[in-house]
CSV table of C-alpha atoms in Angstrom, one decimal:
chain,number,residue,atom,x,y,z
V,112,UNK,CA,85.3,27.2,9.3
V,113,UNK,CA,83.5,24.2,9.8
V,114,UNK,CA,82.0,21.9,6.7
V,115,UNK,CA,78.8,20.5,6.6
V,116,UNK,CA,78.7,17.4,5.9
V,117,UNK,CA,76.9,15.9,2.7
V,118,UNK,CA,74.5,13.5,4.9
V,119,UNK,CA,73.4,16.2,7.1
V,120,UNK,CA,73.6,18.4,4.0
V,121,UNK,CA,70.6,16.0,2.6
V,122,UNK,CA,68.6,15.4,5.9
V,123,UNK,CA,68.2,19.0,6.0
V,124,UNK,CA,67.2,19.5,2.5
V,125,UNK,CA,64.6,16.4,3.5
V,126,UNK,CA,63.3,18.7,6.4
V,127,UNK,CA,62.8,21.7,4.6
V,128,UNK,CA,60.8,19.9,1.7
V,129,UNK,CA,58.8,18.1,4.1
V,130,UNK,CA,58.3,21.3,6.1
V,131,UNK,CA,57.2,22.7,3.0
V,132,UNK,CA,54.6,19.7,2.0
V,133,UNK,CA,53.3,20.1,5.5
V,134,UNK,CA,52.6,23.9,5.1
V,135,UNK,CA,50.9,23.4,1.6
V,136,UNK,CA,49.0,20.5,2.5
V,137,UNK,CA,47.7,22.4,5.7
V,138,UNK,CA,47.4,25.8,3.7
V,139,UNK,CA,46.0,24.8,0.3
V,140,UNK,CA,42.4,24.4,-0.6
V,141,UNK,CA,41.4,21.1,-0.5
V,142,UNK,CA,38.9,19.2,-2.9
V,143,UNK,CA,37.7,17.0,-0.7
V,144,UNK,CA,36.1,16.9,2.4
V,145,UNK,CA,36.2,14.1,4.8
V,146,UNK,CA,34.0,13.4,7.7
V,147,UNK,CA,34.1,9.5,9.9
V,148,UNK,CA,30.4,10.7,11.3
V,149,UNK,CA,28.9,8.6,8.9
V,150,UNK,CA,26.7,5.7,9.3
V,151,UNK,CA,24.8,3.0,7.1
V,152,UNK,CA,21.1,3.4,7.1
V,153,UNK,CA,18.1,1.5,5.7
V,154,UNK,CA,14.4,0.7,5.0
V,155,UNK,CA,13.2,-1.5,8.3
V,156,UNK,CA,9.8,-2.5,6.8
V,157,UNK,CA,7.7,-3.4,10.1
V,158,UNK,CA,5.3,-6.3,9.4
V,159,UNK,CA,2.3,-5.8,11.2
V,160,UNK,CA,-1.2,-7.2,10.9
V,161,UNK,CA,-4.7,-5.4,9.4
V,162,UNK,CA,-6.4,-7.3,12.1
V,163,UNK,CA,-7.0,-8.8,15.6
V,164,UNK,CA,-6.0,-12.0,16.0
V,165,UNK,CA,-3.9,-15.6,17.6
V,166,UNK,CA,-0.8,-16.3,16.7
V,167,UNK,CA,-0.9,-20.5,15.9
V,168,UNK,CA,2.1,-20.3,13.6
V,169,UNK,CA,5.6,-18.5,12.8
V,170,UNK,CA,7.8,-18.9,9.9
V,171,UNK,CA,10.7,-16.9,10.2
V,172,UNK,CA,13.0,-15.9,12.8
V,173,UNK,CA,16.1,-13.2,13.3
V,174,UNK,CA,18.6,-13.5,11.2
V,175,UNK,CA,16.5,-15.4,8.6
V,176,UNK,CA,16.5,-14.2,4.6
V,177,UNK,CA,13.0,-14.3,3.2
V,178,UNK,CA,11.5,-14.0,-0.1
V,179,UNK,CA,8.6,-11.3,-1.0
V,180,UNK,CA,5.3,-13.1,-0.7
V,181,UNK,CA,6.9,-15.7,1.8
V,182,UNK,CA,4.4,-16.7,4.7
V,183,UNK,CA,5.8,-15.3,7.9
V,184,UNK,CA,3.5,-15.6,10.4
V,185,UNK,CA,0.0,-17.3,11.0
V,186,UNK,CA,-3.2,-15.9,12.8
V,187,UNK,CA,-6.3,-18.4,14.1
V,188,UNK,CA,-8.6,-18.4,10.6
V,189,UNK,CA,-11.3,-19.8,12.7
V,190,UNK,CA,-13.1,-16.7,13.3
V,191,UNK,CA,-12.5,-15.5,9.4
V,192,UNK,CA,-13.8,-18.8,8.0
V,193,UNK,CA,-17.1,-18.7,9.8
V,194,UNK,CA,-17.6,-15.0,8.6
V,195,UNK,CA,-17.0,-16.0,5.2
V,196,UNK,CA,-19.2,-18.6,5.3
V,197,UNK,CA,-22.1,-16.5,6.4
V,198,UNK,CA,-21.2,-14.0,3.5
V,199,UNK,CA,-21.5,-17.0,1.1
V,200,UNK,CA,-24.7,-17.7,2.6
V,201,UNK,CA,-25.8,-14.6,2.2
V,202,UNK,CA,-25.0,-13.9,-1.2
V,203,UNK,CA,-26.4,-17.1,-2.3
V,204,UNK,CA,-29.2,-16.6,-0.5
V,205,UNK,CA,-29.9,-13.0,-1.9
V,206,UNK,CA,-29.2,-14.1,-5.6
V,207,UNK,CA,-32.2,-16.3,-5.1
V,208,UNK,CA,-34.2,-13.7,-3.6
V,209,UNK,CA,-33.5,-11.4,-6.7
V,210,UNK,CA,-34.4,-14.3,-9.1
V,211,UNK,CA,-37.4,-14.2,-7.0
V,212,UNK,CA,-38.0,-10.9,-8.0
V,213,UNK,CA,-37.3,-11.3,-11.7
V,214,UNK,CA,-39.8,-13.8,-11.9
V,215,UNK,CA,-42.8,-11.8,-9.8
V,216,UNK,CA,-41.9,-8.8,-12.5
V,217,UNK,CA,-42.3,-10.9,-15.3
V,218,UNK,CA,-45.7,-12.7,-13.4
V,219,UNK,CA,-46.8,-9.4,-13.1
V,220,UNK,CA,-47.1,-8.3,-16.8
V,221,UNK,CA,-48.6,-12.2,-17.5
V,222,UNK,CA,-51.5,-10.7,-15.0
V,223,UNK,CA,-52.0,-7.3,-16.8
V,224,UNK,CA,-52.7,-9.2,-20.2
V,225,UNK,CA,-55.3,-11.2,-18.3
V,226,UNK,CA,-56.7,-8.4,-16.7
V,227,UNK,CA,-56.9,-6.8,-20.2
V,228,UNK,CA,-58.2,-9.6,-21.5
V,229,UNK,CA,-61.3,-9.5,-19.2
V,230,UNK,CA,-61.6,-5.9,-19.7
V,231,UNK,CA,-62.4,-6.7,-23.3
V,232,UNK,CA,-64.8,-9.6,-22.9
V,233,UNK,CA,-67.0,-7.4,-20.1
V,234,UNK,CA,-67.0,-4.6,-22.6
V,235,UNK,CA,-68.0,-6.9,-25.5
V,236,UNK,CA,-70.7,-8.5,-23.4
V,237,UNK,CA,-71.9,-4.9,-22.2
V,238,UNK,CA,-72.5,-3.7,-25.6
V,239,UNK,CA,-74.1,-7.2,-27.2
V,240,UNK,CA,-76.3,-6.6,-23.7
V,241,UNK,CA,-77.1,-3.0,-24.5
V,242,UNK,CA,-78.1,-3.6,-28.1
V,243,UNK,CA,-80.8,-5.6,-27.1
V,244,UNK,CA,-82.3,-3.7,-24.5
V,245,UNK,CA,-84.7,-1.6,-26.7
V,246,UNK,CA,-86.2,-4.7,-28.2
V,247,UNK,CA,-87.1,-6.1,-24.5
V,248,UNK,CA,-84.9,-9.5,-25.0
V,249,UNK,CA,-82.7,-8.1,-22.1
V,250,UNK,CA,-83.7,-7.1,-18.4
V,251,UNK,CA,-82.2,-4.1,-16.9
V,252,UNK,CA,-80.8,-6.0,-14.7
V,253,UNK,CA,-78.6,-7.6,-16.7
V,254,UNK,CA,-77.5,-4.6,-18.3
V,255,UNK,CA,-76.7,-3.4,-14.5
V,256,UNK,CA,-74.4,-6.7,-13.9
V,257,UNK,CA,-72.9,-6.5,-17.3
V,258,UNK,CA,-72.3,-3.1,-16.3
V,259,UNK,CA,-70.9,-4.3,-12.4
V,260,UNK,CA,-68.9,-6.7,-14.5
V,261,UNK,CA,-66.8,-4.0,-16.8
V,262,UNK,CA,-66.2,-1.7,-13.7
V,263,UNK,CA,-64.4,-4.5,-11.6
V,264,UNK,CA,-62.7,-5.8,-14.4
V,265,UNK,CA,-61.5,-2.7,-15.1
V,266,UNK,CA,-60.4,-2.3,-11.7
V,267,UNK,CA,-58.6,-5.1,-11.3
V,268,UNK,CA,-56.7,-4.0,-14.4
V,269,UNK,CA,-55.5,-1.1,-12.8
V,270,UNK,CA,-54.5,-3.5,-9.3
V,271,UNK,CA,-52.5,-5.5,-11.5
V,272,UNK,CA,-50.6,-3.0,-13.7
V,273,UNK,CA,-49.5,-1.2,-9.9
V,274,UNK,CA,-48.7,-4.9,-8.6
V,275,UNK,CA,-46.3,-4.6,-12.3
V,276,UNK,CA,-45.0,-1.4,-11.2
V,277,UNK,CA,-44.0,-2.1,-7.5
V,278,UNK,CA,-42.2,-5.5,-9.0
V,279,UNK,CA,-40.2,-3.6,-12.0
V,280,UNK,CA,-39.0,-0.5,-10.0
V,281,UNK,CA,-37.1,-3.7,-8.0
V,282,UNK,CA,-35.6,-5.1,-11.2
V,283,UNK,CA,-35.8,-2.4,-14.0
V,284,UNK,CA,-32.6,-1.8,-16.3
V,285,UNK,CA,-30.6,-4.4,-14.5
V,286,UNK,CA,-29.8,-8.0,-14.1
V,287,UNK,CA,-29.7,-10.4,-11.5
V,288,UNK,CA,-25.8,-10.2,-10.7
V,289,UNK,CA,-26.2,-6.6,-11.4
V,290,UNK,CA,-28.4,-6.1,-9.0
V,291,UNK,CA,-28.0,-3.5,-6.0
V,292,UNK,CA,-29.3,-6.2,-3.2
V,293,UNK,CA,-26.6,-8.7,-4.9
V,294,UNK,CA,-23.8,-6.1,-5.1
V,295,UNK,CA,-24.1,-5.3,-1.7
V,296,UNK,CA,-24.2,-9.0,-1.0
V,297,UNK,CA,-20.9,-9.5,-3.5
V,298,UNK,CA,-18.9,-6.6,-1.1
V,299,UNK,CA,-19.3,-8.6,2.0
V,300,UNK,CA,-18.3,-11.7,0.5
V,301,UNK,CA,-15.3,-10.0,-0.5
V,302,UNK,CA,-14.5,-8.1,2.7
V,303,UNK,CA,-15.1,-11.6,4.6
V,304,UNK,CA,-13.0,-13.7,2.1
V,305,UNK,CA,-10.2,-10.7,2.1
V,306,UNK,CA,-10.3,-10.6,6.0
V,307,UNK,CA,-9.6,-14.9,6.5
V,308,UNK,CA,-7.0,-14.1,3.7
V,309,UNK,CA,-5.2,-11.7,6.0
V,310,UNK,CA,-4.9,-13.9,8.7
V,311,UNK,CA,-1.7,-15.0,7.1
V,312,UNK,CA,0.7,-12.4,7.2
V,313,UNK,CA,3.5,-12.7,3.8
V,314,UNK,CA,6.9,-10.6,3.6
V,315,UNK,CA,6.0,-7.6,1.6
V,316,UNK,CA,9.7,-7.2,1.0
V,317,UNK,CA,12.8,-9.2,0.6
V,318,UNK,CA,15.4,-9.3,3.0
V,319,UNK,CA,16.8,-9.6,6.5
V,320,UNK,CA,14.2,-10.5,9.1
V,321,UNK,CA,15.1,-8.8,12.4
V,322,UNK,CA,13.4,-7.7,16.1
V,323,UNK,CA,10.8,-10.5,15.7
V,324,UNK,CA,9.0,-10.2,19.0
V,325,UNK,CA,5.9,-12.6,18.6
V,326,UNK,CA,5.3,-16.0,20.2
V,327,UNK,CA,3.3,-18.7,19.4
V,328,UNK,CA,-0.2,-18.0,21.2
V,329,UNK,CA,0.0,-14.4,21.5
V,330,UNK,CA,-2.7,-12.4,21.1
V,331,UNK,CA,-1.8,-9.6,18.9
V,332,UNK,CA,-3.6,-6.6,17.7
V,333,UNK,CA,-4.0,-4.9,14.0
V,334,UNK,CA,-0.8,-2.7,13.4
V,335,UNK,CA,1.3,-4.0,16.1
V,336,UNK,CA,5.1,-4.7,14.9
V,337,UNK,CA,5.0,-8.8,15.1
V,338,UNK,CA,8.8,-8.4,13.0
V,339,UNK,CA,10.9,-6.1,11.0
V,340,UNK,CA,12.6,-7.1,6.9
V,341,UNK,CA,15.7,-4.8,6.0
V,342,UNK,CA,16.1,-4.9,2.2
V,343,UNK,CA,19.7,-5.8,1.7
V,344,UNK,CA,19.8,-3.6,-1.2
V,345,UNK,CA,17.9,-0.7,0.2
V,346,UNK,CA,20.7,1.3,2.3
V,347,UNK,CA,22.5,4.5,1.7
V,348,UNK,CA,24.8,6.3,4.2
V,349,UNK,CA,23.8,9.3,5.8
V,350,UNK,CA,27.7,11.4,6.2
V,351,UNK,CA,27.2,14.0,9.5
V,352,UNK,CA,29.2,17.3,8.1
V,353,UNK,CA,30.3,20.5,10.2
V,354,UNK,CA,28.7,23.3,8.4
V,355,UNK,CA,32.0,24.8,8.0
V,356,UNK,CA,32.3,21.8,5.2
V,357,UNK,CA,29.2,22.8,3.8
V,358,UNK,CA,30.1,25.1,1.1
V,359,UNK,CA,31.5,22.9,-1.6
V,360,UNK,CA,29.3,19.8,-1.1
V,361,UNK,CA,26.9,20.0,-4.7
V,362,UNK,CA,24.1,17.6,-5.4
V,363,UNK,CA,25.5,14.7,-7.8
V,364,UNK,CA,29.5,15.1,-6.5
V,365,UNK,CA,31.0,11.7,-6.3
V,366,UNK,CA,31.8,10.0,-2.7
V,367,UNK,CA,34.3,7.6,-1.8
V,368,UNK,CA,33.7,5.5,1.1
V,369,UNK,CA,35.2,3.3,3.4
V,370,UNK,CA,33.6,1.0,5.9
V,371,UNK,CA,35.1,-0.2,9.1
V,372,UNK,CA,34.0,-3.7,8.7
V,373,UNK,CA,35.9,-4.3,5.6
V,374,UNK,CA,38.7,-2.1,6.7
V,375,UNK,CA,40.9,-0.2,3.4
V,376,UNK,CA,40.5,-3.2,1.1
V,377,UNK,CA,37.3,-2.6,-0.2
V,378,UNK,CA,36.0,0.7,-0.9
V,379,UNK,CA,32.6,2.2,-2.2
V,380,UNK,CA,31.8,4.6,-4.8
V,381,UNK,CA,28.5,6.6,-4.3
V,382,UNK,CA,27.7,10.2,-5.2
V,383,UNK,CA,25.9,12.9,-2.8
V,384,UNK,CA,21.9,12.4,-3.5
V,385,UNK,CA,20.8,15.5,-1.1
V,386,UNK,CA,21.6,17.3,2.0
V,387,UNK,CA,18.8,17.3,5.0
V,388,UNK,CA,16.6,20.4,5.8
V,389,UNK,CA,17.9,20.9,8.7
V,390,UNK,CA,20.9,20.1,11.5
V,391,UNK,CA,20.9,16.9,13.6
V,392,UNK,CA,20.1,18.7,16.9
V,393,UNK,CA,17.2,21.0,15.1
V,394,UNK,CA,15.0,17.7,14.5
V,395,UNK,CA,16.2,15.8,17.5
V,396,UNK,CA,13.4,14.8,20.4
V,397,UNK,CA,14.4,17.8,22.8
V,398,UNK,CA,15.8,20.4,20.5
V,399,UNK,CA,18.7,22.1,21.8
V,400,UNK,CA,17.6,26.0,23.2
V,401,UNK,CA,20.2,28.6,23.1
V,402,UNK,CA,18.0,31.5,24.2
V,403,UNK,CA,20.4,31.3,27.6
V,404,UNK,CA,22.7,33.5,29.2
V,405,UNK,CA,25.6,30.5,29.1
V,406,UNK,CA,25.9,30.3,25.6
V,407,UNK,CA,28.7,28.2,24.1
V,408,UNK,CA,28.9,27.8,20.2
V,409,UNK,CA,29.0,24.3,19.2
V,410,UNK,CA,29.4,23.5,15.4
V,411,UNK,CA,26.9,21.5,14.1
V,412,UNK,CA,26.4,18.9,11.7
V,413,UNK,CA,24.0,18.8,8.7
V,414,UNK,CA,23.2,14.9,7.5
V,415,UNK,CA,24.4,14.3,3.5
V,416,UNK,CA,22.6,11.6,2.3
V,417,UNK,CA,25.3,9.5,0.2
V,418,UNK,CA,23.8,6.6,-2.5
V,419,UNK,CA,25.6,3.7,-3.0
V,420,UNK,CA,26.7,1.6,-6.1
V,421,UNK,CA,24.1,-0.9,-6.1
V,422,UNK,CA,26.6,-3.8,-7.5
V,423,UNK,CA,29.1,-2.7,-4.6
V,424,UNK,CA,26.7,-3.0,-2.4
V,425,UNK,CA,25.7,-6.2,-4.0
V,426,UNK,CA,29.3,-7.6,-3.4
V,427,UNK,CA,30.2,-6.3,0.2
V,428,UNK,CA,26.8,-6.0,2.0
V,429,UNK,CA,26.5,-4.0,4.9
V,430,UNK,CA,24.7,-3.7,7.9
V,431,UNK,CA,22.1,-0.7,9.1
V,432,UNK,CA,24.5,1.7,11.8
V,433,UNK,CA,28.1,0.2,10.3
V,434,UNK,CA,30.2,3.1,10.7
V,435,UNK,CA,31.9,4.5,7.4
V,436,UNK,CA,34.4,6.8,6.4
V,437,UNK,CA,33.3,9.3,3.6
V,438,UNK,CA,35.5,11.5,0.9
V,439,UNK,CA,33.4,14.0,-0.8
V,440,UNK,CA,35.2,15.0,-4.2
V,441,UNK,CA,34.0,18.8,-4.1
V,442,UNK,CA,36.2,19.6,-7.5
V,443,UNK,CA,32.8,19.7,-9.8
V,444,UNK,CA,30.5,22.4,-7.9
V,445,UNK,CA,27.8,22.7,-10.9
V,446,UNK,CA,25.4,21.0,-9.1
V,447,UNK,CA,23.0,22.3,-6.4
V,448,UNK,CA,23.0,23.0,-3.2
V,449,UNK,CA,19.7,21.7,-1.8
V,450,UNK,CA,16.7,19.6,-4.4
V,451,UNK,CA,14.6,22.0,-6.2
V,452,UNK,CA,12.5,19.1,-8.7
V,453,UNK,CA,11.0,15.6,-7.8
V,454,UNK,CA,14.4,13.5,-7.7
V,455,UNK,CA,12.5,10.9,-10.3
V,456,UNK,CA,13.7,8.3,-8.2
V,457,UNK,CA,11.5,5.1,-8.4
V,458,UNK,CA,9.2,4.4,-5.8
V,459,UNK,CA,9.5,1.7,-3.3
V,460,UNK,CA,6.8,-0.4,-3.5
V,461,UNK,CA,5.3,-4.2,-3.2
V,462,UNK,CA,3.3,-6.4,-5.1
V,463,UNK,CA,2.8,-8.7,-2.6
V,464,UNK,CA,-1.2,-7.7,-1.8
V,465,UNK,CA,-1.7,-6.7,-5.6
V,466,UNK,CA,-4.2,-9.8,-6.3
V,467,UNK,CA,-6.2,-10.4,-2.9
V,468,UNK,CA,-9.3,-8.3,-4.6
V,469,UNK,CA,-9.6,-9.9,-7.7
V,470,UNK,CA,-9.4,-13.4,-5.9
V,471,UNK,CA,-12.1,-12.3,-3.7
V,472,UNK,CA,-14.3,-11.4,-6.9
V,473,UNK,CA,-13.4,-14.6,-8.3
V,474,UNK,CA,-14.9,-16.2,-5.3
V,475,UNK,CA,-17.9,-13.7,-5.5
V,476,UNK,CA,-18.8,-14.6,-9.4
V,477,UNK,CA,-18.6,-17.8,-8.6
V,478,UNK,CA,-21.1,-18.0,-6.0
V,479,UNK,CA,-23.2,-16.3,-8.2
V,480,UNK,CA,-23.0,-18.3,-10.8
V,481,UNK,CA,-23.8,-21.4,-8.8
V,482,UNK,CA,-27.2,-19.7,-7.8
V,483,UNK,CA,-28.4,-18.5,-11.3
V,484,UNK,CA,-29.9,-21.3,-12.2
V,485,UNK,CA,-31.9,-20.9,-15.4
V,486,UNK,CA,-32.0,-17.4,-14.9
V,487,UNK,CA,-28.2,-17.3,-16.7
């Protein structure tokens, strides 16, 4: 009878447990599920402009890191100037007009107390007239123009206290900046002084500038993409997953990730933050029709949003479309399947444009105030 020897004796053993790894690993549940269809995505904020115009300057190009606020690109003001010169003008011109006003209101009441004032004296002359009528010291006659006298002062009491009328209805319960005609005057100033002010385009974000496609000279048109800004800090990865892996993947699990431009030495920790409505090929541009005779099952793939660690992120930036590699820890399956509540997830959002109205009323009172004149 032949001996085995102890070497082979070993290498077998080593088979058999391997063998036996192999099987559980293939066989066993697994608590994670894996997928390479993953890919880094992005905010691309497109800066475009809110009006016609010539491009005479630009400040940025591809590859180019810019600040919120920054000035990136510059449209002929020529056009915007005059306009908000004739709005100054104008409002200057119709604060005068309203002072105008003021002052034929307050002209008008002056009259009515003269007008009164007459009133009275042909009504005190009429009677000192009539009283001496019976003793023959006073003609009929001059009782008549005594008489002519009170009637057209009276009348042009009643003139004057309509002239008063038309000139208040223009100026009651309201002041000179107050009034309508100046308001009106004060909203094109500030749509003329807002419109130059937009002829120079600022970064609403910061970040990246990319697919800048204007030239110098180019005549551009309001909303056209001049340039785009990714937000370095503004990406998440969306993970395409067969729906066979759908079952375990929860709201909230934790993500490990791997990106093929850093290779295995750095990895990212992120957790899942939702799973689309729908498959890839449901939302794509020709929608995929199985209502055919040839019908082949094809899995499909549902997009998990994964959100990064923001100082990861910070410390190995990445690009939009960098291909990743992502490990879904499906062990804690308390969360939910699909969102059910507003995620409470702050806004995005820019303060960049926050001021240009209350500039353009500081430019508005001020031209105001410069036409008051006494009437302050």
């Amino acid at each position: 009878m032949t001996s085995i020897s102890p070497s082979k004796t070993v290498a077998i053993a080593a088979l058999l447990a391997g063998s036996a790894l192999i099987a559980w690993w293939l066989l066993a549940p697994s608590n994670h599920e894996v997928t390479e269809d993953a890919y880094v995505e992005g905010n691309v904020v497109q800066v475009t402009p809110q009006l016609n115009g010539s491009v005479t300057a630009i400040a940025a190009d591809n590859t180019d890191y810019v600040q919120a606020g920054q000035v990136l690109v510059q449209l002929n003001e020529v056009d915007a100037q005059l306009a908000l010169a004739r709005a100054e003008a104008q409002l200057a011109k119709t604060v005068r007009q309203v002072r105008a006003q003021f002052a034929s209101s307050g002209q008008g009441r002056a009259a009515i107390v003269l007008r009164r004032a007459d009133v009275a004296r042909a009504e005190t002359d009429l009677a000192r007239r009539s009283s001496l009528a019976g003793s023959g010291a006073v003609s009929g006659e001059e009782i008549s123009h005594a008489e002519d006298a009170l009637r057209t002062a009276r009348a042009a009491l009643a003139v004057a206290e309509q002239q008063s009328l038309s000139a208040s209805a223009l100026t009651d319960q309201t002041s000179v900046a107050g009034h309508p005609d100046v308001l009106a005057a004060s909203a094109q100033l500030r749509d003329a002084w807002v419109a130059a002010h937009r002829t120079t385009l600022r970064a609403p974000v910061s970040g990246l500038v990319t697919r800048r496609n204007v030239q110098l000279g180019q005549r551009v048109a309001a909303g056209a993409a001049l340039m785009s800004i990714v937000p370095p800090g503004q990406m998440w990865v969306s993970a395409n997953f067969k729906e066979s892996q759908l079952h375990g993947i929860r709201i909230g699990q934790p993500v490990e990730l791997r990106a093929d431009v850093y290779g295995n030495t750095v990895r990212y920790h992120g957790r899942v933050a939702g799973l689309d409505a729908g498959t890839g090929s449901a939302f794509a541009l020709l929608p995929a029709q199985n209502a055919t005779g040839n019908w082949i099952k094809v899995v499909q793939r549902v997009p998990v949003r994964i959100a990064l660690d923001a100082q990861e992120l910070a410390a190995h930036p990445l690009k939009i479309g960098l291909s990743m590699r992502v490990a879904v820890d499906t062990r804690q399956r308390g969360g939910l399947l699909a969102a059910s509540t507003p995620s409470g997830r702050p806004a995005w959002r820019t303060a960049v444009f926050d001021g240009e109205l209350a500039q353009a009323a500081e430019q508005a009172e001020a031209v105001i105030a410069a036409n008051l004149g006494r009437s302050r």
